[in-house]
Amino acid sequence: MTPETKICQNCKQEFTITPTELVQYNKIGLIVPDICTPCRWKHHMAFWPFGKFRAGKSDLSGEKMITILPDNARYPIYTSKEWYSDAWDPMDYGQDYDPSRPFFDQLKELQEKVPRPHQQGAQNTDCDWCDDAWESKNCYLSRSLVKCENLLYGYRAFGVKDSIDISHIYTLDQCYDCTYCFSSYHLFFSKNCRDCIDCSFMYDCRNCSNCFMCWNLRGKSYCIENIQYTKEEYEEKMKSINLGSHADLENHKNRYTEILKKNVVHKESFNVKTYNSIGTNMTNCNNCTNVFSWEDSENCINCLRGTKSKDCIDLTGSWFMELSGNNSACTNSYDLRYSIWCDGAKYSEYCDQCLEIDYCFGCVSLRKKKYCILNKQYTKEEYEVLKDKIISDMKERGEYGKFPPYSMGLCSYDFSTSCIYFPEVAKDYVRQLGGYWDDAHDQKIEGIQTSEIPDLINDVDSNFSKQALICPVTGWRYNISDAELSFLKNNNIAIPRVHFDVRTKNRMVTLSQTKGEAYKCTYCSKDIVGYYPKDWGYEKISCDECYLREIA
Ligand SMILES: [Zn+2]
Ligand SMILES: [Zn+2]
C-alpha cells in the first residue's frame, strides 16, 4: 500500500493517509476520512461540552439541577437520576426511517426529542457541581474525575484528595495549581513532576522533597533553583519567600516561565514506559502513533486524551475501547463507530448517549437494547436489511463514514472541550460547518474587581468567601469557596485573581499541543520533533537518548 494524499474538506490543507492508517481503518471497518486528523479531533471534541456550571431545572419534573449543558439546549434535559429511572422510555421516541431524506437530518430530529442526563458520571456522593465524575466524594466545580475526594476546580483527575486547581493529575494529596503530576504530596505550582513532597514551582522533577523552583532534578532535597543547600540554609532562605503575597507570587510565576525557556531541558516527548510510539504525554503505551495524553494502551492511532484502549483509530476522550474508531467520549465499547457518549456499546454505529447496546444504528439515549434503528425495535433479520439499506442510501448521499455533523453538537463550540485543545479555531470555521457559537454571555454582574483584593492572604478576612469577584479576563462572577479559603490561608497562598475556568484553560495550554516542531537536540544536535510551539521560546530540547543519559 502507498500513502494517499488528500485535501481536507474542512481546512482545505493537504494531508496524508499512511499505509498503517489504511490497515487500521480496514480492520475496524471504517470509511477512510476526508478531513485531516486535527479537523477530526476538533469535530469530535465539539461534541464534548466543557460548558459553564449553571443552575437549571429538569424538563421532566422541574427539579433543580446543576449542569454544564446550555440553558438554550436543542434537546430535553432530565436529572441523571430521572434519566436512569423507568419514569420514561426512550423507545417512545422511535422513528421510521424515511429513505427520501438525509439520514443525519432524521438522527438530529430524534436527538432533539430524546432527553439527555444533566450530568455525566455515576456513584458519586456530594458531587452536584461536577461533570463526568465517577466514584468521587465531595468535589466541587470539577470535570472528568475518577475516585477523587475534596477536589476543587479539578480537570481530568484520578485518585486526587484535598487538592485545588489541578489538571491531568494522578494520585495527588494536598496539592495546588499542578499540571500533569503524579503521586505527590503538598506540591504547589508545578508541572510534569512525579513523587515530590513539600515542593513548589517544580518542573520535570522526580523523588524530590523540600525544594523550590527546581527543574530536571531526581532524588534531591533542600534545593532552590537547582542549588543544593543544607536544611538550615534552605529554611533560612525560604523565609524570604511569601507566596501569600499576590505580588511575590506573580514574581515567582514569571521566574518559573523564564526558567522553562532558558534552563529546563525539555524531553522531545513526555512519554514514560512507552515503546515504539509517536506523540507525547503517554504512559504505558505500546505501538501508538500520533497519540496524546493517553495511558495503558496499544495499537492506537490518532487518539487524543484517553486510556486503556486497544486497536483503535481516531478517538477522543476514551476509556476501555477496543477495535473502534471515529468516536468521541465513548467508553467500555467494542466495534463501535461514528458515535458519541456511548458506554458498553458493541457492534453499533451512529449512536448517541446509549448504554449497554448491541447492534444498534442511529439511536439516542437507549439502554440495554439490541437491533434498534432510530430508537425503533426490529428483529435481527429486519435490522440487517434496513441497516444495509440505510448505509447504501447514506453512501449515495456522501453521508456514510462521516462523523455526525457539527449541527448535532451539544453546546456551542466556544463552550466545548475543543476550545480547550484548539483555542485558535475561529467562529467562521465552526459556523461554516454548521456548528454553534455563543459569544453573547456578557451580563451585568455585581462584585469587586480582583485588583481590589488585598495583596496578602493574611489581610483577607474569613468572610471573604461571601464576596463576589469579577474575573478581569471573562467578566464572569466567581467566588472563593470556604474550603478554598481555608486551604489558601493554611498554606499561605494568595487569592487567585481570575475565574476558575480561566485557570483550568491556562493550565491546559501545555497539555494541548499535538503539533510536532523540528528541533535539534541540545546535546547531540540530532534532528528531533518536540511538542513545544516555537513561540514558547524553549531553548533546550533533548533527544530521548541524551535526556536519559544526562537527566534519567
Ligand atoms: Zn483539516
Ligand atoms: Zn541527543
CSV table of N, CA and C in Angstrom, one decimal, residues 116-230:
chain,number,residue,atom,x,y,z
A,116,ARG,N,-31.6,13.9,27.6
A,116,ARG,CA,-30.2,13.6,28.0
A,116,ARG,C,-30.1,13.8,29.5
A,117,PRO,N,-29.2,13.1,30.2
A,117,PRO,CA,-28.9,13.3,31.6
A,117,PRO,C,-28.2,14.7,31.8
A,118,HIS,N,-28.5,15.3,32.9
A,118,HIS,CA,-27.9,16.7,33.2
A,118,HIS,C,-26.5,16.6,33.5
A,119,GLN,N,-26.0,15.4,33.8
A,119,GLN,CA,-24.6,15.3,34.3
A,119,GLN,C,-24.1,13.9,33.8
A,120,GLN,N,-22.9,13.8,33.4
A,120,GLN,CA,-22.3,12.5,33.1
A,120,GLN,C,-21.6,12.0,34.4
A,121,GLY,N,-21.6,10.7,34.6
A,121,GLY,CA,-21.0,10.1,35.7
A,121,GLY,C,-21.9,9.3,36.6
A,122,ALA,N,-21.4,8.6,37.6
A,122,ALA,CA,-22.2,7.8,38.5
A,122,ALA,C,-21.4,7.5,39.7
A,123,GLN,N,-22.1,7.0,40.7
A,123,GLN,CA,-21.6,6.5,42.0
A,123,GLN,C,-20.8,7.6,42.8
A,124,ASN,N,-21.4,8.8,42.8
A,124,ASN,CA,-20.7,9.9,43.5
A,124,ASN,C,-21.5,10.3,44.7
A,125,THR,N,-20.9,10.9,45.7
A,125,THR,CA,-21.5,11.5,46.9
A,125,THR,C,-21.2,13.0,46.9
A,126,ASP,N,-22.2,13.8,47.0
A,126,ASP,CA,-21.9,15.3,47.1
A,126,ASP,C,-21.0,15.8,46.0
A,127,CYS,N,-21.4,15.5,44.8
A,127,CYS,CA,-20.6,16.0,43.6
A,127,CYS,C,-21.6,16.7,42.6
A,128,ASP,N,-22.5,17.4,43.2
A,128,ASP,CA,-23.5,18.0,42.3
A,128,ASP,C,-22.9,19.0,41.3
A,129,TRP,N,-21.9,19.8,41.8
A,129,TRP,CA,-21.3,20.8,41.0
A,129,TRP,C,-20.1,20.2,40.2
A,130,CYS,N,-20.3,19.1,39.6
A,130,CYS,CA,-19.2,18.4,38.8
A,130,CYS,C,-19.8,17.8,37.6
A,131,ASP,N,-19.0,17.5,36.6
A,131,ASP,CA,-19.5,16.8,35.5
A,131,ASP,C,-18.4,15.7,35.1
A,132,ASP,N,-18.9,14.6,34.6
A,132,ASP,CA,-18.1,13.5,34.2
A,132,ASP,C,-17.3,13.0,35.5
A,133,ALA,N,-18.0,12.8,36.5
A,133,ALA,CA,-17.4,12.4,37.8
A,133,ALA,C,-17.9,11.0,38.1
A,134,TRP,N,-16.9,10.2,38.6
A,134,TRP,CA,-17.1,8.8,38.9
A,134,TRP,C,-16.6,8.4,40.2
A,135,GLU,N,-17.3,7.7,41.0
A,135,GLU,CA,-16.9,7.2,42.3
A,135,GLU,C,-16.1,8.3,43.1
A,136,SER,N,-16.7,9.5,43.2
A,136,SER,CA,-16.0,10.6,43.8
A,136,SER,C,-16.9,11.1,45.0
A,137,LYS,N,-16.2,11.9,45.8
A,137,LYS,CA,-16.9,12.4,47.0
A,137,LYS,C,-16.6,13.8,47.3
A,138,ASN,N,-17.6,14.6,47.6
A,138,ASN,CA,-17.4,16.0,48.0
A,138,ASN,C,-16.4,16.8,47.1
A,139,CYS,N,-16.7,16.7,45.8
A,139,CYS,CA,-15.9,17.5,44.9
A,139,CYS,C,-16.7,18.7,44.4
A,140,TYR,N,-16.0,19.7,43.9
A,140,TYR,CA,-16.7,21.0,43.6
A,140,TYR,C,-16.2,21.6,42.3
A,141,LEU,N,-17.1,22.0,41.4
A,141,LEU,CA,-16.6,22.7,40.2
A,141,LEU,C,-15.5,22.0,39.5
A,142,SER,N,-15.6,20.7,39.3
A,142,SER,CA,-14.6,19.8,38.7
A,142,SER,C,-15.2,19.0,37.6
A,143,ARG,N,-14.3,18.7,36.6
A,143,ARG,CA,-14.8,17.9,35.5
A,143,ARG,C,-13.8,16.7,35.2
A,144,SER,N,-14.4,15.6,34.8
A,144,SER,CA,-13.6,14.4,34.4
A,144,SER,C,-12.7,13.9,35.6
A,145,LEU,N,-13.4,13.3,36.6
A,145,LEU,CA,-12.7,12.9,37.8
A,145,LEU,C,-13.1,11.5,38.1
A,146,VAL,N,-12.1,10.7,38.6
A,146,VAL,CA,-12.4,9.3,39.0
A,146,VAL,C,-11.8,9.1,40.4
A,147,LYS,N,-12.6,8.6,41.3
A,147,LYS,CA,-12.1,8.3,42.6
A,147,LYS,C,-11.4,9.5,43.3
A,148,CYS,N,-12.0,10.6,43.3
A,148,CYS,CA,-11.4,11.8,43.9
A,148,CYS,C,-12.3,12.2,45.1
A,149,GLU,N,-11.6,13.0,46.0
A,149,GLU,CA,-12.3,13.4,47.3
A,149,GLU,C,-11.8,14.8,47.6
A,150,ASN,N,-12.8,15.6,48.0
A,150,ASN,CA,-12.5,17.0,48.3
A,150,ASN,C,-11.6,17.7,47.3
A,151,LEU,N,-12.0,17.6,46.1
A,151,LEU,CA,-11.3,18.2,45.0
A,151,LEU,C,-12.0,19.5,44.5
A,152,LEU,N,-11.3,20.6,44.3
A,152,LEU,CA,-11.9,21.8,43.8
A,152,LEU,C,-11.3,22.2,42.5
A,153,TYR,N,-12.1,22.6,41.5
A,153,TYR,CA,-11.6,23.1,40.3
A,153,TYR,C,-10.5,22.1,39.7
A,154,GLY,N,-10.9,20.8,39.6
A,154,GLY,CA,-10.1,19.8,39.0
A,154,GLY,C,-10.5,19.5,37.6
A,155,TYR,N,-9.6,19.1,36.8
A,155,TYR,CA,-9.9,18.7,35.4
A,155,TYR,C,-9.1,17.5,35.0
A,156,ARG,N,-9.7,16.4,34.8
A,156,ARG,CA,-9.1,15.1,34.5
A,156,ARG,C,-8.2,14.7,35.6
A,157,ALA,N,-8.8,14.2,36.7
A,157,ALA,CA,-8.1,13.8,37.9
A,157,ALA,C,-8.4,12.4,38.3
A,158,PHE,N,-7.4,11.6,38.6
A,158,PHE,CA,-7.6,10.2,39.0
A,158,PHE,C,-7.0,10.1,40.5
A,159,GLY,N,-7.9,9.7,41.4
A,159,GLY,CA,-7.4,9.4,42.7
A,159,GLY,C,-6.8,10.6,43.4
A,160,VAL,N,-7.4,11.8,43.3
A,160,VAL,CA,-6.8,13.0,44.0
A,160,VAL,C,-7.6,13.4,45.2
A,161,LYS,N,-6.9,13.8,46.2
A,161,LYS,CA,-7.6,14.2,47.5
A,161,LYS,C,-7.2,15.6,48.0
A,162,ASP,N,-8.1,16.3,48.5
A,162,ASP,CA,-7.8,17.6,49.2
A,162,ASP,C,-6.9,18.5,48.4
A,163,SER,N,-7.3,18.7,47.1
A,163,SER,CA,-6.4,19.5,46.2
A,163,SER,C,-7.3,20.5,45.4
A,164,ILE,N,-6.6,21.5,44.9
A,164,ILE,CA,-7.3,22.6,44.3
A,164,ILE,C,-6.6,23.0,43.0
A,165,ASP,N,-7.3,23.3,41.9
A,165,ASP,CA,-6.7,23.9,40.7
A,165,ASP,C,-5.7,22.9,40.1
A,166,ILE,N,-6.2,21.7,39.7
A,166,ILE,CA,-5.2,20.8,39.1
A,166,ILE,C,-5.8,20.2,37.8
A,167,SER,N,-4.9,19.9,36.9
A,167,SER,CA,-5.3,19.3,35.6
A,167,SER,C,-4.4,18.2,35.2
A,168,HIS,N,-5.0,17.1,34.7
A,168,HIS,CA,-4.3,15.9,34.3
A,168,HIS,C,-3.4,15.4,35.4
A,169,ILE,N,-4.0,14.9,36.4
A,169,ILE,CA,-3.3,14.6,37.7
A,169,ILE,C,-3.7,13.2,38.2
A,170,TYR,N,-2.7,12.5,38.7
A,170,TYR,CA,-2.9,11.1,39.1
A,170,TYR,C,-2.3,11.0,40.6
A,171,THR,N,-3.2,10.6,41.5
A,171,THR,CA,-2.8,10.3,42.9
A,171,THR,C,-2.1,11.4,43.5
A,172,LEU,N,-2.7,12.5,43.7
A,172,LEU,CA,-2.1,13.7,44.5
A,172,LEU,C,-2.9,13.9,45.8
A,173,ASP,N,-2.2,14.4,46.7
A,173,ASP,CA,-2.9,14.8,48.0
A,173,ASP,C,-2.4,16.1,48.5
A,174,GLN,N,-3.3,17.0,48.8
A,174,GLN,CA,-2.9,18.3,49.3
A,174,GLN,C,-2.1,19.1,48.3
A,175,CYS,N,-2.5,19.2,47.1
A,175,CYS,CA,-1.7,19.9,46.1
A,175,CYS,C,-2.5,21.1,45.5
A,176,TYR,N,-1.8,22.0,44.9
A,176,TYR,CA,-2.4,23.2,44.5
A,176,TYR,C,-1.7,23.7,43.2
A,177,ASP,N,-2.5,24.0,42.2
A,177,ASP,CA,-2.1,24.5,40.9
A,177,ASP,C,-1.0,23.6,40.3
A,178,CYS,N,-1.4,22.4,40.0
A,178,CYS,CA,-0.4,21.4,39.4
A,178,CYS,C,-1.0,20.9,38.0
A,179,THR,N,-0.1,20.6,37.1
A,179,THR,CA,-0.5,20.1,35.8
A,179,THR,C,0.4,18.9,35.5
A,180,TYR,N,-0.2,17.8,35.1
A,180,TYR,CA,0.4,16.6,34.7
A,180,TYR,C,1.4,16.2,35.7
A,181,CYS,N,1.0,16.0,37.0
A,181,CYS,CA,1.8,15.5,38.0
A,181,CYS,C,1.2,14.2,38.6
A,182,PHE,N,2.1,13.4,39.1
A,182,PHE,CA,1.8,12.0,39.6
A,182,PHE,C,2.3,11.8,41.0
A,183,SER,N,1.5,11.1,41.8
A,183,SER,CA,1.9,10.6,43.1
A,183,SER,C,2.7,11.6,44.0
A,184,SER,N,2.1,12.7,44.3
A,184,SER,CA,2.8,13.7,45.1
A,184,SER,C,2.0,14.2,46.2
A,185,TYR,N,2.7,14.8,47.1
A,185,TYR,CA,2.0,15.4,48.3
A,185,TYR,C,2.5,16.8,48.6
A,186,HIS,N,1.6,17.7,48.9
A,186,HIS,CA,2.0,19.0,49.2
A,186,HIS,C,2.9,19.6,48.1
A,187,LEU,N,2.4,19.5,46.9
A,187,LEU,CA,3.2,20.0,45.7
A,187,LEU,C,2.4,21.2,45.2
A,188,PHE,N,3.0,22.3,45.0
A,188,PHE,CA,2.3,23.5,44.6
A,188,PHE,C,2.9,24.1,43.3
A,189,PHE,N,2.1,24.7,42.4
A,189,PHE,CA,2.6,25.4,41.2
A,189,PHE,C,3.6,24.7,40.4
A,190,SER,N,3.3,23.4,40.1
A,190,SER,CA,4.3,22.6,39.4
A,190,SER,C,3.7,21.8,38.2
A,191,LYS,N,4.6,21.4,37.3
A,191,LYS,CA,4.2,20.7,36.1
A,191,LYS,C,5.1,19.5,35.9
A,192,ASN,N,4.6,18.5,35.3
A,192,ASN,CA,5.3,17.3,34.9
A,192,ASN,C,6.2,16.7,36.0
A,193,CYS,N,5.7,16.6,37.2
A,193,CYS,CA,6.5,16.0,38.3
A,193,CYS,C,5.9,14.7,38.7
A,194,ARG,N,6.8,13.9,39.3
A,194,ARG,CA,6.4,12.6,39.9
A,194,ARG,C,7.0,12.5,41.3
A,195,ASP,N,6.3,11.9,42.2
A,195,ASP,CA,6.8,11.6,43.6
A,195,ASP,C,7.5,12.7,44.3
A,196,CYS,N,6.9,13.9,44.4
A,196,CYS,CA,7.5,15.0,45.1
A,196,CYS,C,6.7,15.4,46.3
A,197,ILE,N,7.4,15.8,47.3
A,197,ILE,CA,6.8,16.2,48.6
A,197,ILE,C,7.2,17.5,49.1
A,198,ASP,N,6.3,18.4,49.5
A,198,ASP,CA,6.7,19.7,50.1
A,198,ASP,C,7.6,20.5,49.1
A,199,CYS,N,7.1,20.6,47.9
A,199,CYS,CA,7.9,21.4,46.9
A,199,CYS,C,6.9,22.4,46.2
A,200,SER,N,7.5,23.5,45.7
A,200,SER,CA,6.8,24.4,44.9
A,200,SER,C,7.6,24.9,43.7
A,201,PHE,N,6.8,25.2,42.6
A,201,PHE,CA,7.4,25.7,41.4
A,201,PHE,C,8.5,24.7,40.8
A,202,MET,N,8.1,23.4,40.7
A,202,MET,CA,8.9,22.4,40.2
A,202,MET,C,8.5,22.1,38.8
A,203,TYR,N,9.5,21.7,38.0
A,203,TYR,CA,9.2,21.3,36.6
A,203,TYR,C,10.1,20.1,36.3
A,204,ASP,N,9.4,19.0,35.8
A,204,ASP,CA,10.1,17.8,35.5
A,204,ASP,C,11.0,17.3,36.6
A,205,CYS,N,10.5,17.1,37.8
A,205,CYS,CA,11.3,16.6,38.9
A,205,CYS,C,10.7,15.3,39.4
A,206,ARG,N,11.5,14.5,39.9
A,206,ARG,CA,11.0,13.2,40.5
A,206,ARG,C,11.7,13.0,41.8
A,207,ASN,N,10.9,12.4,42.7
A,207,ASN,CA,11.5,12.0,44.0
A,207,ASN,C,12.2,13.1,44.7
A,208,CYS,N,11.6,14.3,44.8
A,208,CYS,CA,12.3,15.4,45.5
A,208,CYS,C,11.4,15.8,46.7
A,209,SER,N,12.1,16.4,47.7
A,209,SER,CA,11.3,16.9,48.8
A,209,SER,C,11.9,18.2,49.2
A,210,ASN,N,11.1,19.1,49.8
A,210,ASN,CA,11.6,20.4,50.2
A,210,ASN,C,12.5,21.1,49.2
A,211,CYS,N,12.0,21.3,48.1
A,211,CYS,CA,12.7,22.0,47.0
A,211,CYS,C,11.8,23.2,46.5
A,212,PHE,N,12.5,24.2,46.0
A,212,PHE,CA,11.7,25.3,45.4
A,212,PHE,C,12.3,25.8,44.1
A,213,MET,N,11.5,26.0,43.1
A,213,MET,CA,11.9,26.5,41.8
A,213,MET,C,13.1,25.7,41.2
A,214,CYS,N,12.8,24.4,41.1
A,214,CYS,CA,13.8,23.5,40.5
A,214,CYS,C,13.3,22.8,39.2
A,215,TRP,N,14.2,22.3,38.5
A,215,TRP,CA,13.9,21.6,37.2
A,215,TRP,C,14.8,20.4,36.9
A,216,ASN,N,14.3,19.4,36.3
A,216,ASN,CA,15.1,18.2,35.9
A,216,ASN,C,15.8,17.6,37.0
A,217,LEU,N,15.3,17.7,38.3
A,217,LEU,CA,16.0,17.1,39.4
A,217,LEU,C,15.5,15.7,39.7
A,218,ARG,N,16.4,14.8,40.2
A,218,ARG,CA,16.0,13.5,40.6
A,218,ARG,C,16.5,13.2,42.0
A,219,GLY,N,15.6,12.9,42.9
A,219,GLY,CA,16.0,12.5,44.3
A,219,GLY,C,16.8,13.5,45.1
A,220,LYS,N,16.3,14.8,45.0
A,220,LYS,CA,17.0,15.9,45.8
A,220,LYS,C,16.2,16.4,46.9
A,221,SER,N,16.8,17.0,47.9
A,221,SER,CA,16.1,17.8,48.9
A,221,SER,C,16.9,19.1,49.2
A,222,TYR,N,16.2,20.1,49.7
A,222,TYR,CA,16.7,21.4,50.1
A,222,TYR,C,17.5,22.1,48.9
A,223,CYS,N,16.8,22.1,47.7
A,223,CYS,CA,17.4,22.8,46.6
A,223,CYS,C,16.6,24.0,46.3
A,224,ILE,N,17.2,25.1,45.9
A,224,ILE,CA,16.5,26.2,45.3
A,224,ILE,C,17.2,26.6,44.0
A,225,GLU,N,16.4,26.7,43.0
A,225,GLU,CA,16.9,26.9,41.6
A,225,GLU,C,18.1,26.0,41.3
A,226,ASN,N,17.9,24.7,41.7
A,226,ASN,CA,18.9,23.6,41.4
A,226,ASN,C,20.2,23.8,42.2
A,227,ILE,N,20.2,24.6,43.2
A,227,ILE,CA,21.4,24.8,44.0
A,227,ILE,C,21.2,24.1,45.3
A,228,GLN,N,22.1,23.2,45.7
A,228,GLN,CA,22.0,22.4,46.9
A,228,GLN,C,22.3,23.2,48.2
A,229,TYR,N,21.4,23.2,49.2
A,229,TYR,CA,21.7,23.9,50.4
A,229,TYR,C,21.6,22.8,51.6
A,230,THR,N,22.0,23.2,52.8
A,230,THR,CA,21.8,22.4,53.9
A,230,THR,C,20.3,22.7,54.3
